[in-house]
């Protein structure tokens, strides 16, 4: 009984690295992922992208590889592809707050959020569009030179930088 318990705990500890379970045919996806992760940590983002794409071609639901692929795209300056990968993750399992903030920032920057445009007036700002904040009766909105959006709302008595 003791031997079975030790064997079971050893088996569970081997799969506690946060990676999904791989079938025998999908072991190559894990190999490609670890290579890509090594390249990513060495700031070789183009090589990392190639390996993450190979891992995703073998195992399409490999979310961690897709997230690191998005980060590789982002860090190498390919923002539209990074946004596309984040949107795929959002559709399948959802994003945490940091990932949502990056996706929202990419959407604003790619839509031209820092360009000089004419003044616009809003009657409402919906939380689904801007980092999931809701503003009742917004009284003022400003965009700075870096593209950050500031919203003043009297009902919530605060200024929020988006």
Short mmCIF file of C-alpha atoms in Angstrom, two decimals:
data_model
loop_
_atom_site.label_atom_id
_atom_site.label_comp_id
_atom_site.label_asym_id
_atom_site.label_seq_id
_atom_site.Cartn_x
_atom_site.Cartn_y
_atom_site.Cartn_z
CA UNK A 1 0.00 0.00 0.00
CA UNK A 2 2.84 2.38 0.85
CA UNK A 3 4.56 1.68 -2.49
CA UNK A 4 1.36 2.45 -4.41
CA UNK A 5 0.94 5.72 -2.49
CA UNK A 6 4.54 6.78 -3.22
CA UNK A 7 4.18 5.88 -6.91
CA UNK A 8 0.90 7.84 -7.18
CA UNK A 9 2.37 10.95 -5.55
CA UNK A 10 5.45 10.76 -7.80
CA UNK A 11 3.23 10.54 -10.88
CA UNK A 12 1.17 13.55 -9.77
CA UNK A 13 4.27 15.62 -9.08
CA UNK A 14 5.60 14.95 -12.58
CA UNK A 15 2.53 16.49 -14.21
CA UNK A 16 2.32 19.55 -11.95
CA UNK A 17 4.24 21.87 -14.28
CA UNK A 18 1.09 23.56 -15.58
CA UNK A 19 1.21 21.94 -19.00
CA UNK A 20 -1.75 19.97 -20.35
CA UNK A 21 -1.72 16.20 -20.64
CA UNK A 22 -0.17 15.07 -23.91
CA UNK A 23 -0.93 11.90 -25.81
CA UNK A 24 1.92 9.94 -27.34
CA UNK A 25 1.42 11.67 -30.71
CA UNK A 26 1.42 15.10 -29.02
CA UNK A 27 4.76 14.77 -27.21
CA UNK A 28 6.34 16.71 -30.09
CA UNK A 29 4.12 19.68 -29.15
CA UNK A 30 5.66 19.71 -25.68
CA UNK A 31 9.15 19.52 -27.19
CA UNK A 32 8.43 22.43 -29.55
CA UNK A 33 6.92 24.40 -26.68
CA UNK A 34 9.99 23.97 -24.45
CA UNK A 35 12.26 25.00 -27.33
CA UNK A 36 10.09 28.05 -27.98
CA UNK A 37 10.07 28.91 -24.29
CA UNK A 38 13.86 28.72 -24.23
CA UNK A 39 14.09 31.05 -27.24
CA UNK A 40 11.52 33.37 -25.63
CA UNK A 41 13.59 33.63 -22.43
CA UNK A 42 16.65 34.46 -24.54
CA UNK A 43 14.72 37.28 -26.31
CA UNK A 44 14.84 35.46 -29.66
CA UNK A 45 11.19 36.13 -30.44
CA UNK A 46 11.13 35.08 -34.10
CA UNK A 47 12.56 31.64 -33.26
CA UNK A 48 10.17 31.38 -30.33
CA UNK A 49 7.21 32.16 -32.61
CA UNK A 50 8.19 29.39 -35.02
CA UNK A 51 8.34 26.81 -32.24
CA UNK A 52 5.09 27.96 -30.63
CA UNK A 53 3.37 27.77 -34.03
CA UNK A 54 4.69 24.22 -34.51
CA UNK A 55 3.39 23.26 -31.07
CA UNK A 56 -0.02 24.76 -31.88
CA UNK A 57 -0.16 22.94 -35.22
CA UNK A 58 0.16 19.67 -33.31
CA UNK A 59 -2.06 20.57 -30.33
CA UNK A 60 -4.43 23.40 -31.21
CA UNK A 61 -5.90 23.78 -27.70
CA UNK A 62 -2.49 24.44 -26.09
CA UNK A 63 -3.41 27.74 -24.42
CA UNK A 64 -0.07 28.42 -22.77
CA UNK A 65 1.71 28.13 -26.13
CA UNK A 66 -0.87 30.49 -27.67
CA UNK A 67 -0.35 33.01 -24.86
CA UNK A 68 3.42 32.94 -25.24
CA UNK A 69 2.99 33.20 -29.01
CA UNK A 70 0.95 36.35 -28.42
CA UNK A 71 3.66 37.71 -26.13
CA UNK A 72 6.30 36.90 -28.76
CA UNK A 73 4.32 38.76 -31.40
CA UNK A 74 3.85 41.69 -29.03
CA UNK A 75 7.51 41.94 -28.05
CA UNK A 76 8.68 41.71 -31.66
CA UNK A 77 6.31 44.54 -32.66
CA UNK A 78 3.70 42.51 -34.56
CA UNK A 79 0.75 43.92 -32.62
CA UNK A 80 -2.11 42.83 -34.92
CA UNK A 81 -1.06 39.18 -34.66
CA UNK A 82 -0.65 39.51 -30.89
CA UNK A 83 -4.17 40.91 -30.64
CA UNK A 84 -5.51 38.08 -32.81
CA UNK A 85 -3.98 35.43 -30.55
CA UNK A 86 -5.31 37.13 -27.41
CA UNK A 87 -8.79 37.29 -28.94
CA UNK A 88 -8.65 33.55 -29.64
CA UNK A 89 -7.74 32.88 -26.01
CA UNK A 90 -10.52 35.21 -24.86
CA UNK A 91 -13.04 33.27 -26.95
CA UNK A 92 -11.96 29.86 -25.61
CA UNK A 93 -11.09 30.18 -21.91
CA UNK A 94 -11.15 33.90 -21.14
CA UNK A 95 -8.40 36.27 -20.06
CA UNK A 96 -7.18 37.49 -16.69
CA UNK A 97 -7.14 41.22 -15.89
CA UNK A 98 -3.59 41.80 -17.11
CA UNK A 99 -4.29 40.06 -20.41
CA UNK A 100 -7.56 41.99 -20.81
CA UNK A 101 -5.69 45.25 -20.23
CA UNK A 102 -3.12 44.34 -22.90
CA UNK A 103 -5.87 43.37 -25.35
CA UNK A 104 -7.72 46.64 -24.70
CA UNK A 105 -4.50 48.65 -25.10
CA UNK A 106 -3.78 46.89 -28.39
CA UNK A 107 -7.30 47.59 -29.63
CA UNK A 108 -6.99 51.28 -28.75
CA UNK A 109 -3.48 51.66 -30.21
CA UNK A 110 -4.30 49.80 -33.42
CA UNK A 111 -7.47 51.84 -33.83
CA UNK A 112 -5.44 55.04 -33.63
CA UNK A 113 -6.13 56.04 -30.04
CA UNK A 114 -3.23 58.51 -29.91
CA UNK A 115 -4.01 60.39 -33.11
CA UNK A 116 -5.17 64.00 -33.08
CA UNK A 117 -8.84 63.91 -33.98
CA UNK A 118 -11.68 66.34 -33.57
CA UNK A 119 -13.39 66.59 -30.20
CA UNK A 120 -16.07 63.96 -29.57
CA UNK A 121 -18.87 64.07 -27.02
CA UNK A 122 -20.22 60.94 -25.34
CA UNK A 123 -23.45 60.46 -23.45
CA UNK A 124 -22.29 57.12 -22.02
CA UNK A 125 -19.16 55.01 -21.91
CA UNK A 126 -19.85 51.30 -21.73
CA UNK A 127 -17.60 49.07 -19.66
CA UNK A 128 -17.48 46.37 -22.31
CA UNK A 129 -15.52 48.67 -24.59
CA UNK A 130 -12.95 50.14 -22.20
CA UNK A 131 -11.28 47.79 -19.72
CA UNK A 132 -14.58 46.66 -18.24
CA UNK A 133 -15.15 49.92 -16.28
CA UNK A 134 -18.62 51.39 -16.22
CA UNK A 135 -19.14 55.14 -16.01
CA UNK A 136 -22.49 56.68 -15.19
CA UNK A 137 -22.84 60.20 -16.58
CA UNK A 138 -19.24 60.81 -17.63
CA UNK A 139 -18.43 64.49 -17.34
CA UNK A 140 -15.08 64.68 -19.10
CA UNK A 141 -12.77 62.52 -21.19
CA UNK A 142 -9.21 63.34 -22.23
CA UNK A 143 -6.49 61.52 -24.19
CA UNK A 144 -2.84 62.34 -23.44
CA UNK A 145 0.12 62.24 -25.83
CA UNK A 146 0.86 58.60 -24.98
CA UNK A 147 -2.66 57.51 -25.94
CA UNK A 148 -3.99 56.96 -22.41
CA UNK A 149 -7.63 57.78 -21.90
CA UNK A 150 -8.74 59.58 -18.72
CA UNK A 151 -12.41 59.53 -17.74
CA UNK A 152 -13.99 61.74 -15.06
CA UNK A 153 -17.33 60.66 -13.66
CA UNK A 154 -19.26 62.54 -10.99
CA UNK A 155 -21.39 59.56 -9.97
CA UNK A 156 -18.37 57.46 -9.02
CA UNK A 157 -16.33 60.50 -7.89
CA UNK A 158 -13.08 59.36 -9.44
CA UNK A 159 -10.76 59.72 -12.40
CA UNK A 160 -9.73 56.49 -14.12
CA UNK A 161 -6.74 56.16 -16.43
CA UNK A 162 -7.45 53.67 -19.22
#
